[in-house]
Short mmCIF file of C-alpha atoms and ligand atoms in Angstrom, two decimals:
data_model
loop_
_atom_site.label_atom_id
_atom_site.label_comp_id
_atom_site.label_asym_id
_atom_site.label_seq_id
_atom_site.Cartn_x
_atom_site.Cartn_y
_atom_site.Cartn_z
CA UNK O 666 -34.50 -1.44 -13.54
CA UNK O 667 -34.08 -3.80 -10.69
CA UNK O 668 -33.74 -2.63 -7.21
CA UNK O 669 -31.30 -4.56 -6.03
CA UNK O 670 -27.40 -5.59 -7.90
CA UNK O 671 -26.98 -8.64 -6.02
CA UNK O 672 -23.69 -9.65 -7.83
CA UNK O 673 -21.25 -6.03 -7.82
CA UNK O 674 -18.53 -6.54 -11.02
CA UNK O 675 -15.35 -7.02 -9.30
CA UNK O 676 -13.44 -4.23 -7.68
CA UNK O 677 -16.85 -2.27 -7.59
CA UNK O 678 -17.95 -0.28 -4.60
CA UNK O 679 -19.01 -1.90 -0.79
CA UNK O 680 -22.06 -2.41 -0.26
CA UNK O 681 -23.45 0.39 2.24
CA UNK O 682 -22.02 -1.09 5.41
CA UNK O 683 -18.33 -1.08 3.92
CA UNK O 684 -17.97 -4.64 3.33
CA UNK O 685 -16.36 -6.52 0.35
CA UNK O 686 -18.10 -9.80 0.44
CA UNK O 687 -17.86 -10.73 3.69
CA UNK O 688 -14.94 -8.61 4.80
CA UNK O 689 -14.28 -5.15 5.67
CA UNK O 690 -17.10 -3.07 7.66
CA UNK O 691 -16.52 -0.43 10.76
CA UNK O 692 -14.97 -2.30 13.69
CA UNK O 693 -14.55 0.75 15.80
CA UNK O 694 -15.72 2.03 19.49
CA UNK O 695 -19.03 4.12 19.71
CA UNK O 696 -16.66 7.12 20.20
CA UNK O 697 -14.94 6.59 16.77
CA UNK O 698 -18.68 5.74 14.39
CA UNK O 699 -19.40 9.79 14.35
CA UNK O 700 -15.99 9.97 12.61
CA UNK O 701 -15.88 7.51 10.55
CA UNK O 702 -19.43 8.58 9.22
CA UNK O 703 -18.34 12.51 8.56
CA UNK O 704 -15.28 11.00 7.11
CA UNK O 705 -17.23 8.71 4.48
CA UNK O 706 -19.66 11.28 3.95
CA UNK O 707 -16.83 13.83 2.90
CA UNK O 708 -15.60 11.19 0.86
CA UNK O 709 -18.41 10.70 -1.33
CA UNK O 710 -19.13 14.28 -1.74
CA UNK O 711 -15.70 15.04 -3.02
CA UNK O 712 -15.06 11.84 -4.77
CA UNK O 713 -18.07 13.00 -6.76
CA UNK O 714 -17.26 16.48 -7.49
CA UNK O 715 -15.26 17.58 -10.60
CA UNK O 716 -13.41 20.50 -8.50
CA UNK O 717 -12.14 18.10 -6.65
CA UNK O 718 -10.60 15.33 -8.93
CA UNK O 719 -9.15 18.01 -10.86
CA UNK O 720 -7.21 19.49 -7.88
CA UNK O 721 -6.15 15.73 -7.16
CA UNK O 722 -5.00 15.17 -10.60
CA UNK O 723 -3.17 18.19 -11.24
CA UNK O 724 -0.90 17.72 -7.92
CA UNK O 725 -0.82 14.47 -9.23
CA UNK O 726 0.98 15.79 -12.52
CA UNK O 727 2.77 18.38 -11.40
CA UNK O 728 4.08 17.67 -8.10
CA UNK O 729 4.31 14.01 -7.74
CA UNK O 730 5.30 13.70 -11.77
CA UNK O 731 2.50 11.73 -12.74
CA UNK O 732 1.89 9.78 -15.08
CA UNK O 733 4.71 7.37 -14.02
CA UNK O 734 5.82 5.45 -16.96
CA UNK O 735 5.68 1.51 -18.31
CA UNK O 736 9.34 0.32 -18.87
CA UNK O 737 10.15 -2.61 -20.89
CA UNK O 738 12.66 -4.68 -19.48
CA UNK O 739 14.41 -6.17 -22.34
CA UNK O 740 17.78 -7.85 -20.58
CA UNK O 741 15.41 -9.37 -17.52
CA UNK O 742 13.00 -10.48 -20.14
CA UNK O 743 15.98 -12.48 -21.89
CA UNK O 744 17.03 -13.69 -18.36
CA UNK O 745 13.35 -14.77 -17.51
CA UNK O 746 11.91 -16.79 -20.70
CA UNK O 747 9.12 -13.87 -20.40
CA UNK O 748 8.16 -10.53 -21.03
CA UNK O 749 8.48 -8.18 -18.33
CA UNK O 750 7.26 -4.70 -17.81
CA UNK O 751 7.43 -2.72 -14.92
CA UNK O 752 4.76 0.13 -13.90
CA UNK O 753 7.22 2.51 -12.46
CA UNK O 754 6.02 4.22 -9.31
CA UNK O 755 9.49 3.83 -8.21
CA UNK O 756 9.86 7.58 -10.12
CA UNK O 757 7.34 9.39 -8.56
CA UNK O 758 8.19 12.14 -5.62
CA UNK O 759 9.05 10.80 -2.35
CA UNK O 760 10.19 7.10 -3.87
CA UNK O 761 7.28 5.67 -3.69
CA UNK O 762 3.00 4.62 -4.75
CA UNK O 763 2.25 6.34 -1.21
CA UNK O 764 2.17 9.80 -2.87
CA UNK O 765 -1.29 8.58 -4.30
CA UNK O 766 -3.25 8.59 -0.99
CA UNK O 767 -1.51 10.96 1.01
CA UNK O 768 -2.45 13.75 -1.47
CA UNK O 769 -5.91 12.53 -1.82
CA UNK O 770 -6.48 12.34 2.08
CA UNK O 771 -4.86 15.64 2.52
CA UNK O 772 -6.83 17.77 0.17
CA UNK O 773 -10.14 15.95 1.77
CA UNK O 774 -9.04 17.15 5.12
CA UNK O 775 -8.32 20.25 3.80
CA UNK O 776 -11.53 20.64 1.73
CA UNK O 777 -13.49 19.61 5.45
CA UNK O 778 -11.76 22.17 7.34
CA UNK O 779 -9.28 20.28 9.58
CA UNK O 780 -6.02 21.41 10.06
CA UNK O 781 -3.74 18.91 11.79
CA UNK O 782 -3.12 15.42 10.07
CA UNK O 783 -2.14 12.96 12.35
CA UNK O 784 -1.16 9.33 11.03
CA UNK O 785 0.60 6.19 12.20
CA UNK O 786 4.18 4.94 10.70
CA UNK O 787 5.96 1.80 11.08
CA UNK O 788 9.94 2.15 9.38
CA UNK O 789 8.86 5.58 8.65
CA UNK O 790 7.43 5.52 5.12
CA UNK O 791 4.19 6.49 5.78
CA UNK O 792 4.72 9.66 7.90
CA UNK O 793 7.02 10.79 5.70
CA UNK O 794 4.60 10.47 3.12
CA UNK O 795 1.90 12.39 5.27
CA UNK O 796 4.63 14.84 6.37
CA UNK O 797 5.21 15.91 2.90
CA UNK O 798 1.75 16.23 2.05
CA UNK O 799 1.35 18.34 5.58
CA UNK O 800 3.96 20.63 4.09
CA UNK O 801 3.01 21.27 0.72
CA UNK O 802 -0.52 22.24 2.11
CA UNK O 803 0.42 24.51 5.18
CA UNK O 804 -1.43 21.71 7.49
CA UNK O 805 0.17 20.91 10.96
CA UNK O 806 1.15 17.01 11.73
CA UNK O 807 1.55 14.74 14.02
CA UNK O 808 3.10 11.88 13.41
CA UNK O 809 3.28 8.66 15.58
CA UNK O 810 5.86 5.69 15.79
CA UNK O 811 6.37 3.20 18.33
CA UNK O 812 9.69 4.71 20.43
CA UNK O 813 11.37 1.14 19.07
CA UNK O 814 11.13 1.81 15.51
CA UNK O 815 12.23 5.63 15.91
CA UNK O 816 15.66 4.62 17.23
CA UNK O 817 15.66 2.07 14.44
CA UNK O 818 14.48 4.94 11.84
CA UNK O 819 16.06 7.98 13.03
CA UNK O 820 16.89 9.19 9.54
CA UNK O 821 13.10 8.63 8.72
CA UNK O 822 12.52 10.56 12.26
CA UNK O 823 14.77 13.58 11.14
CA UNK O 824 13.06 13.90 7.67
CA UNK O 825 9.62 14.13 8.88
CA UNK O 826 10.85 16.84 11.21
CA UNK O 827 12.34 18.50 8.64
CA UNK O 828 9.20 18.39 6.50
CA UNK O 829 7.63 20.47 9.51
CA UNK O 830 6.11 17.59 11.29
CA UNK O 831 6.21 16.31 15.28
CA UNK O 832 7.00 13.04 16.01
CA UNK O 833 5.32 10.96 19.09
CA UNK O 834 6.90 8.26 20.64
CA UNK O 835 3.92 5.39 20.85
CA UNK O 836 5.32 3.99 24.44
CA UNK O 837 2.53 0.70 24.86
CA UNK O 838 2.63 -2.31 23.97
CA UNK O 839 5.84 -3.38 22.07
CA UNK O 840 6.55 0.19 21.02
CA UNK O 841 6.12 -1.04 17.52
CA UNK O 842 3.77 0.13 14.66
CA UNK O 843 0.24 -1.71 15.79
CA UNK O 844 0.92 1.03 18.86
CA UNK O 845 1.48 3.50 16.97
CA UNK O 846 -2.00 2.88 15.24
CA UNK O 847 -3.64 2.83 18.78
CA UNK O 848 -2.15 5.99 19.43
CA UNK O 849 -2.69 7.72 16.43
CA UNK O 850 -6.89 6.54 16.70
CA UNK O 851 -6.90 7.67 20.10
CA UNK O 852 -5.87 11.15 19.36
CA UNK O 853 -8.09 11.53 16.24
CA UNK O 854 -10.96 10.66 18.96
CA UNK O 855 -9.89 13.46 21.03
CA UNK O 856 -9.54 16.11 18.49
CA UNK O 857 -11.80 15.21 15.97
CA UNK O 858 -13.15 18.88 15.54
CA UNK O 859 -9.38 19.93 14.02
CA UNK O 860 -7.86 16.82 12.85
CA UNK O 861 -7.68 14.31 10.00
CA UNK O 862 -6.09 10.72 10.36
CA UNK O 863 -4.36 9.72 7.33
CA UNK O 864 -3.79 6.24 7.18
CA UNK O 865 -1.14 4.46 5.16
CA UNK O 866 -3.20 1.68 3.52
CA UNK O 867 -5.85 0.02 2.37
CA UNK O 868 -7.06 -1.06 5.80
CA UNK O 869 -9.07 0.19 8.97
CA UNK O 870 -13.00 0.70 9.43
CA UNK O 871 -14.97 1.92 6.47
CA UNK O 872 -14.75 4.14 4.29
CA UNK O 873 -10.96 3.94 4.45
CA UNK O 874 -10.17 0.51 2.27
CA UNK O 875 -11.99 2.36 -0.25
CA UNK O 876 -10.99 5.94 -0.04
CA UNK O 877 -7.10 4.48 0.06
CA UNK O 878 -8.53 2.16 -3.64
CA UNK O 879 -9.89 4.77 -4.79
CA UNK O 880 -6.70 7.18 -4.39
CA UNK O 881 -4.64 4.49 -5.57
CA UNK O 882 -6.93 3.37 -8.73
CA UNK O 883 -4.61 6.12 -10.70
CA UNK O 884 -1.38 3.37 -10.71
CA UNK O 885 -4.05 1.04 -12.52
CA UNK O 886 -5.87 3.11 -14.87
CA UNK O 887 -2.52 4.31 -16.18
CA UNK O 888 -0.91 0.72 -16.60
CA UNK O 889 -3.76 0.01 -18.40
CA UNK O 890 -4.00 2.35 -21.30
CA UNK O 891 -0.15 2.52 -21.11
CA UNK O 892 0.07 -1.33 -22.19
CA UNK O 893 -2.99 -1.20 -24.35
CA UNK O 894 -0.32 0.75 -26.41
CA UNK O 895 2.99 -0.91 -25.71
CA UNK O 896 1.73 -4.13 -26.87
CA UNK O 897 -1.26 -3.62 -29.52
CA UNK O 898 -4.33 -5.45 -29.72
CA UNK O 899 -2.65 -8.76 -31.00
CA UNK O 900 -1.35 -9.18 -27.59
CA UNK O 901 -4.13 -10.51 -25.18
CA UNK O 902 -5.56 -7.65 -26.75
CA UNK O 903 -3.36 -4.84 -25.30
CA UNK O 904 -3.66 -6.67 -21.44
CA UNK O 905 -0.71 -8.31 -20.25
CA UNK O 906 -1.18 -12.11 -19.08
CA UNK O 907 -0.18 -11.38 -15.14
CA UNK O 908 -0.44 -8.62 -12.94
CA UNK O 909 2.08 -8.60 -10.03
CA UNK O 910 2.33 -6.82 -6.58
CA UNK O 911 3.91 -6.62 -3.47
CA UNK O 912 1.32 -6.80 -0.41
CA UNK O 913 1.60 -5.58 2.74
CA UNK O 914 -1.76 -3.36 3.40
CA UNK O 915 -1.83 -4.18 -0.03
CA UNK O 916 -2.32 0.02 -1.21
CA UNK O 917 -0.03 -0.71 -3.80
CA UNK O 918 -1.41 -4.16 -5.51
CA UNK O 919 -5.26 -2.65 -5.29
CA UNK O 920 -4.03 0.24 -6.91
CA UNK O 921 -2.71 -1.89 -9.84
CA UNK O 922 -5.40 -4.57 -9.78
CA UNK O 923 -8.00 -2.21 -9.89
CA UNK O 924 -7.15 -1.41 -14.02
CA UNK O 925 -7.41 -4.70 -15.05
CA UNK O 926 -10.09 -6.58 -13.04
CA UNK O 927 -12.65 -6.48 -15.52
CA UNK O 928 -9.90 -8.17 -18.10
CA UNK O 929 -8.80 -11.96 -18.75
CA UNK O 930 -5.44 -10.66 -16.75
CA UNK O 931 -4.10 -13.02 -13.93
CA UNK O 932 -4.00 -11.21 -10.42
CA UNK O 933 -0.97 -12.28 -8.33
CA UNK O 934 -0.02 -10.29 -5.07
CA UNK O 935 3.78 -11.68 -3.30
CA UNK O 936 3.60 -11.84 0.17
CA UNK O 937 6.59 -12.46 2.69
CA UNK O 938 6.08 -16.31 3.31
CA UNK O 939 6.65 -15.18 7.51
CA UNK O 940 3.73 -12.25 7.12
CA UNK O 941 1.21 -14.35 4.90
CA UNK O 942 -2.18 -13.00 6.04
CA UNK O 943 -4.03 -14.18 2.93
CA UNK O 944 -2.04 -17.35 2.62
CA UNK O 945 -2.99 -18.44 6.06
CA UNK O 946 -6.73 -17.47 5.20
CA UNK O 947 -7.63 -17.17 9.03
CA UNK O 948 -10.67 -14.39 9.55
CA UNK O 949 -10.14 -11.88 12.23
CA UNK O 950 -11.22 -7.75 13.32
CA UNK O 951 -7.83 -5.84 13.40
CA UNK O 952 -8.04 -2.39 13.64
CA UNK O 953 -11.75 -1.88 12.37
CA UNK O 954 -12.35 -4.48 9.95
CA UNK O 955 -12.78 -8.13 9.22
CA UNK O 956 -9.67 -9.07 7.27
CA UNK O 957 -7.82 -12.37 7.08
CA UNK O 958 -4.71 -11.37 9.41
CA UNK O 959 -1.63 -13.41 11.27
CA UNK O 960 -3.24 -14.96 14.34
CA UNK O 961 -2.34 -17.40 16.92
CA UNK O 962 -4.13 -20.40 18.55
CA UNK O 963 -5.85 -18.49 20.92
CA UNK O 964 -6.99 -15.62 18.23
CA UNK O 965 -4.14 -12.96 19.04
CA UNK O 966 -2.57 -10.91 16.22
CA UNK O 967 0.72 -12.48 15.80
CA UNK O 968 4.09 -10.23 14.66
CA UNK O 969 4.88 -10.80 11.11
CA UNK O 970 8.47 -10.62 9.55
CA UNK O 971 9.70 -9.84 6.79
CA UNK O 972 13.20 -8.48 5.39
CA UNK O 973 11.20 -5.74 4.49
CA UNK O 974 10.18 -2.76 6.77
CA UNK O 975 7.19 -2.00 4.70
CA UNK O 976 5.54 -5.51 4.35
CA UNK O 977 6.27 -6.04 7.91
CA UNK O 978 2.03 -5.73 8.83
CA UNK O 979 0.10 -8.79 10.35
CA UNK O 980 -2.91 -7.85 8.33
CA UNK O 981 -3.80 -7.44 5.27
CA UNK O 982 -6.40 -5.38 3.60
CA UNK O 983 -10.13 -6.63 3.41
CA UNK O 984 -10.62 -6.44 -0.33
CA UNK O 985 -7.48 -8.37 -0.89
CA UNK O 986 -9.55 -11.45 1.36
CA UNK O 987 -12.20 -11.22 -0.94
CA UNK O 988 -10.49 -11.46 -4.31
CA UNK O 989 -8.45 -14.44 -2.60
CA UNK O 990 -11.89 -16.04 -1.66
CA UNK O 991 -13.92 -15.54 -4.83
CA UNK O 992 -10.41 -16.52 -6.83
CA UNK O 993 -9.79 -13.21 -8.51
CA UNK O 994 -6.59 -13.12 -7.25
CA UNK O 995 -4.26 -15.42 -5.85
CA UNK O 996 -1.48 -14.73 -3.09
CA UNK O 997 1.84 -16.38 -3.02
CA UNK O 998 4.29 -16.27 -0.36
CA UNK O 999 8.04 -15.89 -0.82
CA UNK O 1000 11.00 -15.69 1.44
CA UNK O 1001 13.67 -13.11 2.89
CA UNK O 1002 16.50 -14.56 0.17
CA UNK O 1003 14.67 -15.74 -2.79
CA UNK O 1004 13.59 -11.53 -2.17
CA UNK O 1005 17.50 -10.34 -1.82
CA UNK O 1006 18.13 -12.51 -4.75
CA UNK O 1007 15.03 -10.47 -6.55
CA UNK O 1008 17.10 -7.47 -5.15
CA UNK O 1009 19.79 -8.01 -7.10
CA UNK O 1010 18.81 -9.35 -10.29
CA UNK O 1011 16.57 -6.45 -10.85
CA UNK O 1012 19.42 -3.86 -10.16
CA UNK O 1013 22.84 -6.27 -12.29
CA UNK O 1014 19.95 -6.56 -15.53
CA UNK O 1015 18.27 -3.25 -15.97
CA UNK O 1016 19.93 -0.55 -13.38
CA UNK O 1017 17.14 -0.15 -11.70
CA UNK O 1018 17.72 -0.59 -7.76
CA UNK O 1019 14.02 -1.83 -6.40
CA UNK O 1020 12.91 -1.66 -2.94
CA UNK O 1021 12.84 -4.37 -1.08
CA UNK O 1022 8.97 -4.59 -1.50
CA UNK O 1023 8.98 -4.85 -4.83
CA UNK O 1024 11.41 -6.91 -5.07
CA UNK O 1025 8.87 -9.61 -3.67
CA UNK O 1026 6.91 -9.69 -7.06
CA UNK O 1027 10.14 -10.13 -8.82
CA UNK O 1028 11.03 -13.20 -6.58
CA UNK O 1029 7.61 -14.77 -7.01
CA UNK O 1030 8.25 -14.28 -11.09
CA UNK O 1031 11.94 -15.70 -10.54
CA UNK O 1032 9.93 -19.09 -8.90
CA UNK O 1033 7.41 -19.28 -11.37
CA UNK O 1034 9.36 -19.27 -14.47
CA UNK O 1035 8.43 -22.21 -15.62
CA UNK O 1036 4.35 -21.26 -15.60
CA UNK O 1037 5.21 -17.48 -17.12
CA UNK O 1038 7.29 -18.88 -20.16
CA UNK O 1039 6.35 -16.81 -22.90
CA UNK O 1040 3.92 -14.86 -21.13
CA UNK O 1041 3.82 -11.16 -20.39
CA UNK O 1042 3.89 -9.87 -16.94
CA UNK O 1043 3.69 -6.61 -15.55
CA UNK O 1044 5.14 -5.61 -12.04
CA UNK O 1045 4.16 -2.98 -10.15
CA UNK O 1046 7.23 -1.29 -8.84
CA UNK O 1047 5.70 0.30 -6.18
CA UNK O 1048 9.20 2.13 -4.90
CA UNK O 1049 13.05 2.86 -4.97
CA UNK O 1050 15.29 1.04 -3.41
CA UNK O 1051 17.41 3.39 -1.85
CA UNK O 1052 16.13 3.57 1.57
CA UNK O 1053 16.97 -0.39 1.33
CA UNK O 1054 20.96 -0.13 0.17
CA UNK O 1055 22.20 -0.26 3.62
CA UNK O 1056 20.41 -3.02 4.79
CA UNK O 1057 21.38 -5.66 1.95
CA UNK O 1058 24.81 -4.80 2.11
CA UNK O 1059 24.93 -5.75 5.86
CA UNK O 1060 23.05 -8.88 5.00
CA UNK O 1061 25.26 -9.78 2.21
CA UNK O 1062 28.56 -8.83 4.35
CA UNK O 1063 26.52 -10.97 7.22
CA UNK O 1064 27.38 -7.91 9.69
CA UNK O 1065 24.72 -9.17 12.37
CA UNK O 1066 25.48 -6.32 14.31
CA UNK O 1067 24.49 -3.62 11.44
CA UNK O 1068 21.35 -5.33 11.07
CA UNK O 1069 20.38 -5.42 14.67
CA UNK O 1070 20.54 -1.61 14.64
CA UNK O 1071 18.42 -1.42 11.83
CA UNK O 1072 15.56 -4.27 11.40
CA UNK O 1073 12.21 -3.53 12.38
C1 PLP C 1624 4.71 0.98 2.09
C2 PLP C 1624 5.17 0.26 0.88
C3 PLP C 1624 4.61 -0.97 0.47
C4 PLP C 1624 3.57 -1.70 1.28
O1 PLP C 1624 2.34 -1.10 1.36
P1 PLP C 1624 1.08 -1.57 0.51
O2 PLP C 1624 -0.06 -0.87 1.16
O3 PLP C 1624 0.97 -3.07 0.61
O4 PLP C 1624 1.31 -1.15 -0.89
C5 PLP C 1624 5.06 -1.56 -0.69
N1 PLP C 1624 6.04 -0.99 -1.44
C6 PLP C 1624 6.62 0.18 -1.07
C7 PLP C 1624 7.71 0.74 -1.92
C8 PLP C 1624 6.21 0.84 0.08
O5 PLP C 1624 6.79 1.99 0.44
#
């Protein structure tokens, strides 16, 4: 045996300091390292215990609804020149992929004896998440958003109190989500003893990218047994050609990757073409690890935008910068109407309503028609578009004065 793997396979574990390549790693104060140590320690422990996975799983099955199903779509395929399939996390409780983690992260808290999540949220998604998982498991939470987005999300604001949860107004900076993560760390340093910070994606210091993968590896694992059978061993045997996904953190599209990066299968993550971390390719530490993320000429984290709440993030995940620089996967940028186009396609050919997150794979497919003729695609629809009605209509009515009340 030799001592020493020097080349991982792909979508394999960080090395020991948390780093994919060259990104990733534990950017954090000397108050935070203790943390993030018991944290990864926890991780491994549980992540390697039977008990464990089988708790996951079965809340998995029975409360979220897992497995979610692969749907063919035959009218879009028609539409496209291609085949299309859609992994439908869109179906699972809540609306969304973000079930996944939360669960995961809240039976680890529970399992090391915290009681209090606390976690960051941005339109809202996130802490609702956490706030559901917080109830189902008699855990107190605490959820923070900056004091801007609250007025902009007070529906979100009202569920997560009804799910039992308080909600802190993050009052620095531009009162926006990137406080709200501040906040949120700054409290888990304080009360580390009790509390557990859950955080939305696959970002932040080590072991968290991971963890998040590992919680989301699920999405991926089903998609791929689930087409195996769909389309038989005379298709690409059983893989389809592309894999798409929305990026934002980019929970979602490492969830999906992660079942089929060991095939012949084309990676493609859609990013909005005004938040395109990996596009830009430009290094940088935001919030404890060595990403590619939005900067400007003088190295400061720029605000991204995006039609969409939930892609709305400067950076992007560290394992997503190295598949992008080793050219497992490739990242293509597409823009607020090609995605409300996307929108409404999806929802005229199959009845299916997509969030507006997903509905940035579906514009990216829509562009590249030409390269995916006769080729079979699968999209990871990583939510519902409910939560995203109100907003289109105001765009499509143009009432400027709707959507002023309600961008983020
Ligand atoms: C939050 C969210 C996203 C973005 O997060 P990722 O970590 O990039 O997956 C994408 N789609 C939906 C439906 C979401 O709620």
């Amino acid at each position: 045996m030799t001592a020493i793997d020097a080349s991982p396979s792909v979508m394999g574990d960080p090395d020991e300091n948390g780093r994919f390549g060259r990104f990733g790693g534990r950017y954090v104060p000397e108050t935070l390292v203790p943390a993030c140590a018991e944290l990864e320690d926890a991780f491994r422990e549980a992540w390697s215990d039977p008990e464990f996975i089988k708790e996951f799983h079965d809340l998995l099955r029975d409360y979220a609804g897992r497995p979610s199903p692969v749907t063919e779509c035959h009218n879009l395929s028609a539409e496209l020149g291609f085949r299309v399939l859609l992994k439908r996390e869109d179906l699972n409780h809540t609306g969304s992929h973000k079930i996944n983690n939360v669960l995961g992260q809240a039976l680890l808290a529970k399992r090391m004896g915290k009681t209090r999540l606390v976690a960051e949220t941005g339109a809202g998604q996130h802490g609702v998440a956490t706030a559901t998982a917080a109830a189902l498991l008699g855990m107190e939470c605490i959820v923070f958003m900056g004091e801007v987005d609250m007025k902009r999300q007070a529906l979100n604001v009202f569920r997560m109190r009804l799910l039992g949860s308080e909600v802190r107004a993050a009052m620095s900076g531009s009162r926006t989500l990137k406080d709200a993560v501040n906040e949120a760390m700054r409290y888990w340093v304080a009360a580390v003893e009790s509390t557990y910070y859950c955080l939305g994606s696959v970002m932040g210091p080590h072991p968290y990218p991971w963890m998040v993968r590992e919680f989301h590896r699920v999405i991926g694992n089903e998609a791929r047994e689930q087409c195996a059978e769909l389309l038989g061993p005379d298709s690409n045997g059983g893989v389809p050609d592309v894999v798409v996904a929305c990026v934002g953190g980019g929970s979602n599209a490492i969830g999906i990757f992660s079942g089929f990066a060991d095939t012949n299968a084309e990676l493609v993550g859609a990013e909005p073409s005004l938040g395109a971390a990996v596009g830009r390719q430009v290094p940088g530490v935001v919030h404890g690890s060595m990403s590619y993320l939005m900067q400007d000429e003088f190295g400061q984290v720029q605000e991204a935008h995006s039609v969409s709440a939930g892609l709305d993030y400067p950076g992007v995940g560290p394992e997503h910068a190295h598949l992008a620089e080793i050219g497992r996967a490739r990242y293509e940028p597409v823009t607020d109407s090609e995605v409300i186009e996307a929108f409404q396609l999806m929802s005229r050919t199959e009845g299916i309503i997509p969030a507006l997150e997903p509905a940035h794979g579906l514009a990216w497919m829509v562009k590249a028609k030409d390269e995916l003729a006769g080729k079979t695609v699968l999209l990871n629809m990583s939510g519902r578009g409910d939560k995203d009605v109100a907003q289109v209509q105001a765009i499509l009515d143009g009432d400027v004065e709707a959507l002023e009340m309600m961008r983020s």
